[in-house]
mmCIF file with all atom_site columns, C-alpha atoms in Angstrom:
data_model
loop_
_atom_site.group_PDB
_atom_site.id
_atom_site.type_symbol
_atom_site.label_atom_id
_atom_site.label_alt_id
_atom_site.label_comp_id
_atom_site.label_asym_id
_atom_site.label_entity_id
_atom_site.label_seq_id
_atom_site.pdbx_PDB_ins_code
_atom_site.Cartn_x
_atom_site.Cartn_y
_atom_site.Cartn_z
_atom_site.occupancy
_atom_site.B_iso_or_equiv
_atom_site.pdbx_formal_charge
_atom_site.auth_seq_id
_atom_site.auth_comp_id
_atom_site.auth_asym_id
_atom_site.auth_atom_id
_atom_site.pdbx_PDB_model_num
ATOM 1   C CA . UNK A 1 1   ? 0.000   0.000  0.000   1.00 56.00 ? 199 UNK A CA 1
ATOM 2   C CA . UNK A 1 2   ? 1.281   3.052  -0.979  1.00 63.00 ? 200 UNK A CA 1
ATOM 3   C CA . UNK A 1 3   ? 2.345   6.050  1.683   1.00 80.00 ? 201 UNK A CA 1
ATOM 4   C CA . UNK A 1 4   ? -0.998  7.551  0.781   1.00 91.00 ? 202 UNK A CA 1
ATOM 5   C CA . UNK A 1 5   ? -3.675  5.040  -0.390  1.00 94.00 ? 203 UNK A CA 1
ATOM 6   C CA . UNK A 1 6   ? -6.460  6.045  -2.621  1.00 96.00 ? 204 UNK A CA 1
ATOM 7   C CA . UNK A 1 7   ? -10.019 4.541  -1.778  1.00 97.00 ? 205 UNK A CA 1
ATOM 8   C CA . UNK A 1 8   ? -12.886 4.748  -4.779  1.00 96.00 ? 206 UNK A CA 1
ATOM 9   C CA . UNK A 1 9   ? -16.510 4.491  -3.620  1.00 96.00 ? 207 UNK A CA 1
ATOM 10  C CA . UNK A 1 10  ? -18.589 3.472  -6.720  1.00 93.00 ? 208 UNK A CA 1
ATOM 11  C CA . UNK A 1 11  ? -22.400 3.024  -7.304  1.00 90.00 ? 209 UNK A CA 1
ATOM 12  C CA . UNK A 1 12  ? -24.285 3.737  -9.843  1.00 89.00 ? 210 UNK A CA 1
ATOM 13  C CA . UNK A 1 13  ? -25.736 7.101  -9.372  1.00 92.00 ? 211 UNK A CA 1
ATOM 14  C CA . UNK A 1 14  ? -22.706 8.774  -6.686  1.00 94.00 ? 212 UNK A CA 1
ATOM 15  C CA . UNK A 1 15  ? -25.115 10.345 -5.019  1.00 95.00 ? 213 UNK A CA 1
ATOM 16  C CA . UNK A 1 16  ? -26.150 8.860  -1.932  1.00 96.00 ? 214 UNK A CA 1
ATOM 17  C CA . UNK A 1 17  ? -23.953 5.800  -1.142  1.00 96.00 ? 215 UNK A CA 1
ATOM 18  C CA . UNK A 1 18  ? -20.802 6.633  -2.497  1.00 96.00 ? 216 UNK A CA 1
ATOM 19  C CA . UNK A 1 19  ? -21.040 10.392 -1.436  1.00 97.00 ? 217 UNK A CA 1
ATOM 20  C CA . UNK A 1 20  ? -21.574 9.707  2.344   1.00 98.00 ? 218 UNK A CA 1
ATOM 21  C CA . UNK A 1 21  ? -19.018 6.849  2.504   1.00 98.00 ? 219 UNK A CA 1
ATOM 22  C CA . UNK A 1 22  ? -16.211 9.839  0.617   1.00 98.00 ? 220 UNK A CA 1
ATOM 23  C CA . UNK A 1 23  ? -17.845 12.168 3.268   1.00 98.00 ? 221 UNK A CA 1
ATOM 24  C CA . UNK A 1 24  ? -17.033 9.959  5.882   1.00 98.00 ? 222 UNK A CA 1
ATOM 25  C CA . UNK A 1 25  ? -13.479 8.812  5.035   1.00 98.00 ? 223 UNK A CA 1
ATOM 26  C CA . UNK A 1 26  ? -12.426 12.642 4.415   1.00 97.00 ? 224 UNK A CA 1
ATOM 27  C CA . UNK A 1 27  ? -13.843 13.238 7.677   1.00 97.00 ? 225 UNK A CA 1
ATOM 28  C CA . UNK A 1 28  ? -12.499 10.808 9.728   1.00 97.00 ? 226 UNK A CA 1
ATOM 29  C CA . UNK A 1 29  ? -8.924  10.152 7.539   1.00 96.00 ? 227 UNK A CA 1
ATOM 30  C CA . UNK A 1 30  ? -8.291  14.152 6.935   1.00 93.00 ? 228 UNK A CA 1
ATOM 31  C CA . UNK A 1 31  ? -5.135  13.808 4.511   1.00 93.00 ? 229 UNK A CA 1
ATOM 32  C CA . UNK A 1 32  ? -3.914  10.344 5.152   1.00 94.00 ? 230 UNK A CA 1
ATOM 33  C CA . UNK A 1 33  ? -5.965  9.114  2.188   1.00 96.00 ? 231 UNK A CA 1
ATOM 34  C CA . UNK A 1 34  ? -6.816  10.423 -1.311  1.00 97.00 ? 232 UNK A CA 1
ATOM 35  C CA . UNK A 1 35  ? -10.647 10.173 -1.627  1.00 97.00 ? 233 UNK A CA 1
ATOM 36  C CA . UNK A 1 36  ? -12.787 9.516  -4.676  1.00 97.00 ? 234 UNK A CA 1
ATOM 37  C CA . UNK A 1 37  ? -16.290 8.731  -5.769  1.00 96.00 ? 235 UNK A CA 1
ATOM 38  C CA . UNK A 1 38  ? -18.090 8.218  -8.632  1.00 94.00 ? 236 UNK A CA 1
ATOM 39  C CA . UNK A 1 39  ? -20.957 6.263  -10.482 1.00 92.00 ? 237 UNK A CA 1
ATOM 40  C CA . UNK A 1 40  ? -21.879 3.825  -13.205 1.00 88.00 ? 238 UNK A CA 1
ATOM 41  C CA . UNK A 1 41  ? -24.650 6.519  -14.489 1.00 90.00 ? 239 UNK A CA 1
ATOM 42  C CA . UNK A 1 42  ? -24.569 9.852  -11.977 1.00 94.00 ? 240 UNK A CA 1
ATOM 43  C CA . UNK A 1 43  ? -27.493 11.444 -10.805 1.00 95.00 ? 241 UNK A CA 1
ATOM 44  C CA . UNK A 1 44  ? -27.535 15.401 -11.536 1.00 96.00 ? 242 UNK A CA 1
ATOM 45  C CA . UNK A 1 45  ? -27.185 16.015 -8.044  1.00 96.00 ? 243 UNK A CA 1
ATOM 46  C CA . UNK A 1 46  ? -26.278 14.511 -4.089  1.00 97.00 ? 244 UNK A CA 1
ATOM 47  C CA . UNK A 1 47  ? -29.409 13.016 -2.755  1.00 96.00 ? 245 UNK A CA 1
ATOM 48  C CA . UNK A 1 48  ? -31.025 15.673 -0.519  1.00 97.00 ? 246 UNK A CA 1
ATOM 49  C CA . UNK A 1 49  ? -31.697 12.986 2.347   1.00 97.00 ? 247 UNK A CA 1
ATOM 50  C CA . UNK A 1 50  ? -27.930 12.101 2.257   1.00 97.00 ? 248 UNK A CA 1
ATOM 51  C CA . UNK A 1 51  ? -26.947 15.285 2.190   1.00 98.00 ? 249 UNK A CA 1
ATOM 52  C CA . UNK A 1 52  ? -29.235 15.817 5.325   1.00 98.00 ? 250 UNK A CA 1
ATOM 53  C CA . UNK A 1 53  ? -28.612 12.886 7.249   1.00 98.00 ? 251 UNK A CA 1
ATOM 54  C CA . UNK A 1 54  ? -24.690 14.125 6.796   1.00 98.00 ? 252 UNK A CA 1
ATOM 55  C CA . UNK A 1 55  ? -25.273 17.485 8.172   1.00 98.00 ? 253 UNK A CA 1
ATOM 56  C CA . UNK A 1 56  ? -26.810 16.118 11.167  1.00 98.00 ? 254 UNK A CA 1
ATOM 57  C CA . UNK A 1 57  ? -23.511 14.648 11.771  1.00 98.00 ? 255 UNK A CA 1
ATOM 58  C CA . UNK A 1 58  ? -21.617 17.327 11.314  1.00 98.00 ? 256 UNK A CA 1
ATOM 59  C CA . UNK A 1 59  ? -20.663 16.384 7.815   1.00 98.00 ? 257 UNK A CA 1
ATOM 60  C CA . UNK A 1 60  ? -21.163 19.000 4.761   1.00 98.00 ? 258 UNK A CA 1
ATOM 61  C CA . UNK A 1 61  ? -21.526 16.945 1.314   1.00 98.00 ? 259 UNK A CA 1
ATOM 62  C CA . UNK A 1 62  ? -23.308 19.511 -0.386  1.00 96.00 ? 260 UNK A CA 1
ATOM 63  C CA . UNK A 1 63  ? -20.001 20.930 -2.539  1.00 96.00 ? 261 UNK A CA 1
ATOM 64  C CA . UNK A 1 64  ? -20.527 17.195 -4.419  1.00 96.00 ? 262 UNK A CA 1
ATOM 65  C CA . UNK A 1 65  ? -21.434 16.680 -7.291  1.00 96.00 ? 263 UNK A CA 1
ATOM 66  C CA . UNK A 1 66  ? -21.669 13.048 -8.905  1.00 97.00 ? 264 UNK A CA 1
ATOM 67  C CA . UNK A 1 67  ? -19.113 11.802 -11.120 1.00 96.00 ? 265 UNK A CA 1
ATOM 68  C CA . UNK A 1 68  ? -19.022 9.631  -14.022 1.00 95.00 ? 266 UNK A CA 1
ATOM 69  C CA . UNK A 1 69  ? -16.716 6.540  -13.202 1.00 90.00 ? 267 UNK A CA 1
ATOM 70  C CA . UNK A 1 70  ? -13.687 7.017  -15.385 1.00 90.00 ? 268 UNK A CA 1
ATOM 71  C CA . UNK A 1 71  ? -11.528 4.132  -16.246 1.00 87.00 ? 269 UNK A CA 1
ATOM 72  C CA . UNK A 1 72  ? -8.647  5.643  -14.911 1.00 91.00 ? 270 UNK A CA 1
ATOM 73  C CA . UNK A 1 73  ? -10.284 6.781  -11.279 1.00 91.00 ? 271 UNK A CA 1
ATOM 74  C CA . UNK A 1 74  ? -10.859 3.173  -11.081 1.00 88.00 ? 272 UNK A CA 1
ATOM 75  C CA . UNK A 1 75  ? -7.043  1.973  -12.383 1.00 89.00 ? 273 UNK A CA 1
ATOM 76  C CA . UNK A 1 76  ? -5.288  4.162  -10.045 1.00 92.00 ? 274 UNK A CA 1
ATOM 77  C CA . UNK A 1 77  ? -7.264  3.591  -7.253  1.00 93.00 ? 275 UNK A CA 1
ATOM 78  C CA . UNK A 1 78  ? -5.738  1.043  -4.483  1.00 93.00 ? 276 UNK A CA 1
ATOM 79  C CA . UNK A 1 79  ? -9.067  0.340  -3.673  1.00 95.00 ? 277 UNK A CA 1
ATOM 80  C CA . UNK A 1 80  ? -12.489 0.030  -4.883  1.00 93.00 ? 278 UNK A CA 1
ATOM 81  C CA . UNK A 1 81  ? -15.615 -0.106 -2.221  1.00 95.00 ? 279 UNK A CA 1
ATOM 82  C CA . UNK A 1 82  ? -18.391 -1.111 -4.558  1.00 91.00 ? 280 UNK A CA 1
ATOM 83  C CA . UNK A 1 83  ? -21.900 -0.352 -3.832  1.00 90.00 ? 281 UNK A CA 1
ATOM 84  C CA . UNK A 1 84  ? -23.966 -1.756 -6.211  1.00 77.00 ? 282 UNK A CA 1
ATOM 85  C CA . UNK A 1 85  ? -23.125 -0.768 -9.096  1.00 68.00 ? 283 UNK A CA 1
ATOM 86  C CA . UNK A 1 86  ? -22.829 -4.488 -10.728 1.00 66.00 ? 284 UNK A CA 1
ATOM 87  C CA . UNK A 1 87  ? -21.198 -5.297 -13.977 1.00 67.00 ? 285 UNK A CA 1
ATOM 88  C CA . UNK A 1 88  ? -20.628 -1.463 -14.566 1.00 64.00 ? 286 UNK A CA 1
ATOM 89  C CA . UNK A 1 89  ? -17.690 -1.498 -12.192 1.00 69.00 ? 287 UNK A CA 1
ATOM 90  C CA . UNK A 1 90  ? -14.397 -2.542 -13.809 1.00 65.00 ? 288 UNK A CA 1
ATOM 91  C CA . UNK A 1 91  ? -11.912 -5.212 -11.979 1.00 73.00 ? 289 UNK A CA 1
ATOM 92  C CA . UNK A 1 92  ? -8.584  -5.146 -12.094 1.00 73.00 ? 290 UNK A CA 1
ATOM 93  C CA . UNK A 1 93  ? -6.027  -7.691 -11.230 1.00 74.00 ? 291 UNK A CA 1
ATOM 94  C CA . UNK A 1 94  ? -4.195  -7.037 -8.037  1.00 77.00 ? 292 UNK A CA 1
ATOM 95  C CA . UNK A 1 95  ? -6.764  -4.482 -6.545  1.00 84.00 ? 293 UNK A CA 1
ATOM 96  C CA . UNK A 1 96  ? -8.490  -4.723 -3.248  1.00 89.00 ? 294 UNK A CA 1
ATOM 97  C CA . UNK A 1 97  ? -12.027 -4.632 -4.092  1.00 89.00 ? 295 UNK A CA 1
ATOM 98  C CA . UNK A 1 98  ? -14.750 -4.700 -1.219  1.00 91.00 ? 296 UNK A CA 1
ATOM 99  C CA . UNK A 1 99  ? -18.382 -5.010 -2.276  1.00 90.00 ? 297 UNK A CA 1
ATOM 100 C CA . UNK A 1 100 ? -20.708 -3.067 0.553   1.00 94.00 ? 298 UNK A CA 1
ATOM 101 C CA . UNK A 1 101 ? -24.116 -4.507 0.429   1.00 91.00 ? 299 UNK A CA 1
ATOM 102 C CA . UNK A 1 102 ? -26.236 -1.618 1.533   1.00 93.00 ? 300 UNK A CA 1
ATOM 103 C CA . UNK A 1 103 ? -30.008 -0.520 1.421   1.00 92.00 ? 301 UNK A CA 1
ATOM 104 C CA . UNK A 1 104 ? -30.186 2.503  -1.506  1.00 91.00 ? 302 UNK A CA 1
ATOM 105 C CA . UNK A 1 105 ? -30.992 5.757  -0.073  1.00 93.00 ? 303 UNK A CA 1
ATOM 106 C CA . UNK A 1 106 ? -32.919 6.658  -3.198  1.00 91.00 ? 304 UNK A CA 1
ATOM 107 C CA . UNK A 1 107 ? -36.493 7.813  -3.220  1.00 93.00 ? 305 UNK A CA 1
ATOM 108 C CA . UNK A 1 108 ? -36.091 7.507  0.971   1.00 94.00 ? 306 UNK A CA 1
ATOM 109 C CA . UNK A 1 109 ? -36.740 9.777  3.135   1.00 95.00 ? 307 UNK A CA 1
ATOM 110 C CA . UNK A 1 110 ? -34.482 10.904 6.296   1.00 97.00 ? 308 UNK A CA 1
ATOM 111 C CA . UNK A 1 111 ? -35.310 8.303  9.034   1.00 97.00 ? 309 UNK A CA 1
ATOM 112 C CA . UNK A 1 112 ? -34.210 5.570  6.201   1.00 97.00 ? 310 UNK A CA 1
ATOM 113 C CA . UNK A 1 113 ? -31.346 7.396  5.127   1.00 98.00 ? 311 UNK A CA 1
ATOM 114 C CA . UNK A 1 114 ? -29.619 7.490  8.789   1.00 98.00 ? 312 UNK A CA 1
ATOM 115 C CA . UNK A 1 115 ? -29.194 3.883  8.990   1.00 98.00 ? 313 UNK A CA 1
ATOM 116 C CA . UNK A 1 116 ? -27.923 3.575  6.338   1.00 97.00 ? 314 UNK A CA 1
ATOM 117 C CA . UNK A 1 117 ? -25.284 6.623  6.951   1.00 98.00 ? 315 UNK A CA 1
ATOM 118 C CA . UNK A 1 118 ? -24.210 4.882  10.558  1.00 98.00 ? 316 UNK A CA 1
ATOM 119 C CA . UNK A 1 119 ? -23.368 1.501  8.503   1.00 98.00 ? 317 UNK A CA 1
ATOM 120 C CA . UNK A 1 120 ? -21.678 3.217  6.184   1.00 98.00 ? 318 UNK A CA 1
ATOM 121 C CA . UNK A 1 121 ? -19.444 4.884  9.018   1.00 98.00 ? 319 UNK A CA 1
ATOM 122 C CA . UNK A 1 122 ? -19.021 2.032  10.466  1.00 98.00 ? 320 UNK A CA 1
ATOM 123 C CA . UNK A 1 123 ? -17.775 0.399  7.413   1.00 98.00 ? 321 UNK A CA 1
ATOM 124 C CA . UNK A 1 124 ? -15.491 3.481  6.548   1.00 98.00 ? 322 UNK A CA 1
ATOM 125 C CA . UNK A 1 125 ? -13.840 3.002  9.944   1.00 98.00 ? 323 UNK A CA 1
ATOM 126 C CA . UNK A 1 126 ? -13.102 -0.950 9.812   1.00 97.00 ? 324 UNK A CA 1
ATOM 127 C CA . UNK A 1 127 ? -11.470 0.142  6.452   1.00 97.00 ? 325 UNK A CA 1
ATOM 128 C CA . UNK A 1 128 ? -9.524  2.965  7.885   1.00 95.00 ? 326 UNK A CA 1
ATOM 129 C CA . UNK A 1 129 ? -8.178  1.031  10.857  1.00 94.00 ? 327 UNK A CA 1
ATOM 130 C CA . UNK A 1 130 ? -6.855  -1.914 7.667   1.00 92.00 ? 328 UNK A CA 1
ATOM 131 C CA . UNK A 1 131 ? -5.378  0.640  5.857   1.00 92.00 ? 329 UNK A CA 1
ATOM 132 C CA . UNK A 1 132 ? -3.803  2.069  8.825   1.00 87.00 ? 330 UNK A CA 1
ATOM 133 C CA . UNK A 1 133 ? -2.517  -1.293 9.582   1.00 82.00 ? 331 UNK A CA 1
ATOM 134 C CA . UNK A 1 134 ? -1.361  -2.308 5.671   1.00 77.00 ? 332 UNK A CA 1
ATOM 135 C CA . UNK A 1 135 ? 0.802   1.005  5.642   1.00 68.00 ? 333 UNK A CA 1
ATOM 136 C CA . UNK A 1 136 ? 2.637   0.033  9.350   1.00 64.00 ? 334 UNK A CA 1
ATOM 137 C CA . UNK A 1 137 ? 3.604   -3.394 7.962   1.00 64.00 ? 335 UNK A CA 1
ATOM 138 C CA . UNK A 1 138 ? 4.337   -1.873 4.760   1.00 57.00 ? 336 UNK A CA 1
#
């Protein structure tokens, strides 16, 4: 792993999953990892419950904007969180790839977007803590 890793969130319209997971890892990382997002077919804007459920946590998402996924994003990323974004999302050999299997904040309102934000955290800190952990045995 490389002195500063690069994580990719992908789904397919980067702007609920994806976005929140990038908002989280900037948060809690600062500049100890380079942070992307995009999607398979982006939305023209960040999900307003996401970018709610974000604020209540102190978290502001709303300078986002969703991003096509780019072949490149995804080649020189050292890893790629997947959120549903199926065959869309290239693989390739010798990445760490981690599919997250999580309810889509889409159409949802606030009280169904929160759980979804704490597993997301949750997630974005067992990843942190590897990373952390890949760069000391480095």
């Amino acid at each position: 792993m490389p002195e500063k890793p690069s994580v990719l969130f992908v789904c397919v319209h980067n702007a609920g999953r994806s976005q929140m997971a990038a908002g989280w890892l900037r948060h809690l990382a600062g500049d100890s990892v380079e942070v992307r997002s995009a999607g398979s077919a982006p939305a023209d804007q960040v999900n307003p419950a996401a970018v709610e459920a974000m604020r209540e946590v102190g978290i502001d998402i709303t300078d986002q904007t969703p991003k096509l996924l780019e072949w490149e994003t995804a080649e020189t990323s050292d890893v790629i969180v997947t959120m549903g974004c199926g065959d869309a999302c290239p693989v390739f050999p010798g990445k760490r790839y981690e599919d997250w299997q999580l309810d889509d904040p889409a159409g949802q309102g606030i009280d169904a977007v929160r759980p979804i934000r704490d597993e997301i955290r949750t997630r974005v800190e067992k990843l942190l803590t590897e990373l952390a952990a890949g760069q000391a045995a480095g």
